Amino acid sequence: MTARMRLQPEAVGLGMTSQRVRDRLIERLRAGSPQTPGIADERVLNAIRTVPRHLFVDEALATRAYEDTALPIGHGQTISQPWVVAKMTEALFADGRQPAKVLEIGTGSGYQGAILAALGLEVYTVERIGELLRVARKRFRTLGLNVRSKHDDGRIGWPEAAPFDAIIVTAAAPTLVDALSAQLAPGGTLVAPVGASGAQSLLRLRKQADGAIEADTLAPVVFVPLLSGIVDR
Ligand code: SAH
C-alpha cells in the first residue's frame, strides 16, 4: 500500500469498531463462505484493515460497520458489503495487473473510493446525489486521501480524464454502459453489476491490447440501480 492516511483518534476505534473487531472481518473475508469465496489478495485485505469503515456510515450504525453486510447511507442508497468491495477491488489486480488510474461510478459513502486510494491508485469518482458527494468529500479530506470527484451522471463516465486502467461501477444497470467500456485503456479491467433487479451478476470485462473485450461473471450480487440525471441535494 502506498498511500498514507491521516488517522485521528476517532478513526482508530473502540469496542465494536476496535482493531480486534476489524481483524475479525479480515479473517472472515480471507476464509470465505459458500456465498462469499475467500479473498486472497493481501494488499486488498490490508486496505480493508486500514480504512476505518465506521467513519463511512452514520454514527448510529458504527457498531455494525465491521459486519460483512451492506448498510444504509441515506437517500435510499447503501454502502456495499465489505466482501463485494474486496471482490471488485481484487478483480482489478488479478493476473498480475497493476492499474494506476481508476474511475468509480457511484461514490456513495466514499468507502470504495477510499479503499482504492489507500491502495495507491489515482482515483476519479462520480456521484449523482449532491449531498452524498459532499459528505464523501469531507471523509476523503479528513483521512487525507487524494480522490478526484465530480457531481454528475456517471453513465457518461469522465471522458476528459479517460482512458482508465480500471473502472468500477457500484450501481446496477440492465446492460453494460458502452460509454464506460469505451473509456477503458487497452489491457484495462471494468467491473460492474449488470442485470435486472433480483438477477444481477458482477461482470468483469477486460480490454485486450487490440481492443477486443473478454467478459467473465464473478458472482451474483445485489446493488442499487444506476439511475439517470443528477440530484442537487
Ligand atoms: N461505492 C459506494 C456504493 C454506493 S451505492 C460506497 O462505497 O459507498 C451506489 C451509488 O451510486 C449511490 O450513491 C447512487 O446515488 C450512485 N449512483 C446511481 N446511479 C448513478 C449515476 N448514474 N451516476 C453516478 N452515481 C450514481
CSV table of N, CA, C and O in Angstrom, one decimal, residues 5-8 10-11 55 135-145:
chain,number,residue,atom,x,y,z
A,5,MET,N,-2.7,7.4,5.2
A,5,MET,CA,-3.9,8.1,5.7
A,5,MET,C,-3.6,8.9,6.9
A,5,MET,O,-2.7,8.5,7.7
A,6,ARG,N,-4.4,9.9,7.1
A,6,ARG,CA,-4.3,10.7,8.4
A,6,ARG,C,-5.4,10.1,9.3
A,6,ARG,O,-6.5,10.2,9.0
A,7,LEU,N,-5.0,9.4,10.4
A,7,LEU,CA,-5.9,8.8,11.3
A,7,LEU,C,-6.1,9.6,12.6
A,7,LEU,O,-5.1,9.6,13.4
A,8,GLN,N,-7.2,10.2,12.8
A,8,GLN,CA,-7.5,10.9,14.0
A,8,GLN,C,-7.9,9.9,15.0
A,8,GLN,O,-8.2,8.8,14.7
A,10,GLU,N,-10.7,9.2,16.5
A,10,GLU,CA,-11.9,8.5,16.3
A,10,GLU,C,-11.8,7.5,15.1
A,10,GLU,O,-12.6,6.6,15.0
A,11,ALA,N,-10.8,7.6,14.3
A,11,ALA,CA,-10.6,6.6,13.2
A,11,ALA,C,-10.0,5.3,13.8
A,11,ALA,O,-10.1,4.3,13.1
A,55,LEU,N,-16.3,5.2,9.8
A,55,LEU,CA,-16.4,6.6,9.5
A,55,LEU,C,-17.1,6.9,8.2
A,55,LEU,O,-17.4,8.0,7.9
A,135,VAL,N,-20.7,14.8,1.6
A,135,VAL,CA,-20.2,14.1,2.8
A,135,VAL,C,-19.0,13.2,2.5
A,135,VAL,O,-18.1,13.1,3.3
A,136,ALA,N,-19.0,12.5,1.4
A,136,ALA,CA,-17.9,11.7,1.0
A,136,ALA,C,-16.6,12.5,0.8
A,136,ALA,O,-15.6,12.1,1.3
A,137,ARG,N,-16.7,13.7,0.2
A,137,ARG,CA,-15.6,14.5,0.1
A,137,ARG,C,-15.0,14.9,1.4
A,137,ARG,O,-13.8,15.0,1.5
A,138,LYS,N,-15.9,15.2,2.4
A,138,LYS,CA,-15.4,15.5,3.7
A,138,LYS,C,-14.6,14.4,4.3
A,138,LYS,O,-13.5,14.6,4.9
A,139,ARG,N,-15.1,13.2,4.1
A,139,ARG,CA,-14.4,12.0,4.6
A,139,ARG,C,-13.0,11.8,4.0
A,139,ARG,O,-12.0,11.5,4.6
A,140,PHE,N,-12.9,12.0,2.6
A,140,PHE,CA,-11.6,11.9,1.9
A,140,PHE,C,-10.7,12.9,2.5
A,140,PHE,O,-9.5,12.6,2.8
A,141,ARG,N,-11.2,14.2,2.8
A,141,ARG,CA,-10.3,15.2,3.3
A,141,ARG,C,-9.8,14.8,4.7
A,141,ARG,O,-8.6,15.0,5.0
A,142,THR,N,-10.7,14.4,5.6
A,142,THR,CA,-10.4,14.0,7.0
A,142,THR,C,-9.3,13.0,7.0
A,142,THR,O,-8.4,13.0,7.8
A,143,LEU,N,-9.4,12.0,6.1
A,143,LEU,CA,-8.4,10.9,6.0
A,143,LEU,C,-7.2,11.3,5.2
A,143,LEU,O,-6.3,10.4,5.2
A,144,GLY,N,-7.2,12.5,4.7
A,144,GLY,CA,-6.0,12.9,3.9
A,144,GLY,C,-5.8,12.1,2.6
A,144,GLY,O,-4.7,11.9,2.1
A,145,LEU,N,-7.0,11.6,2.1
A,145,LEU,CA,-6.9,10.8,0.8
A,145,LEU,C,-7.2,11.7,-0.4
A,145,LEU,O,-8.1,12.5,-0.4
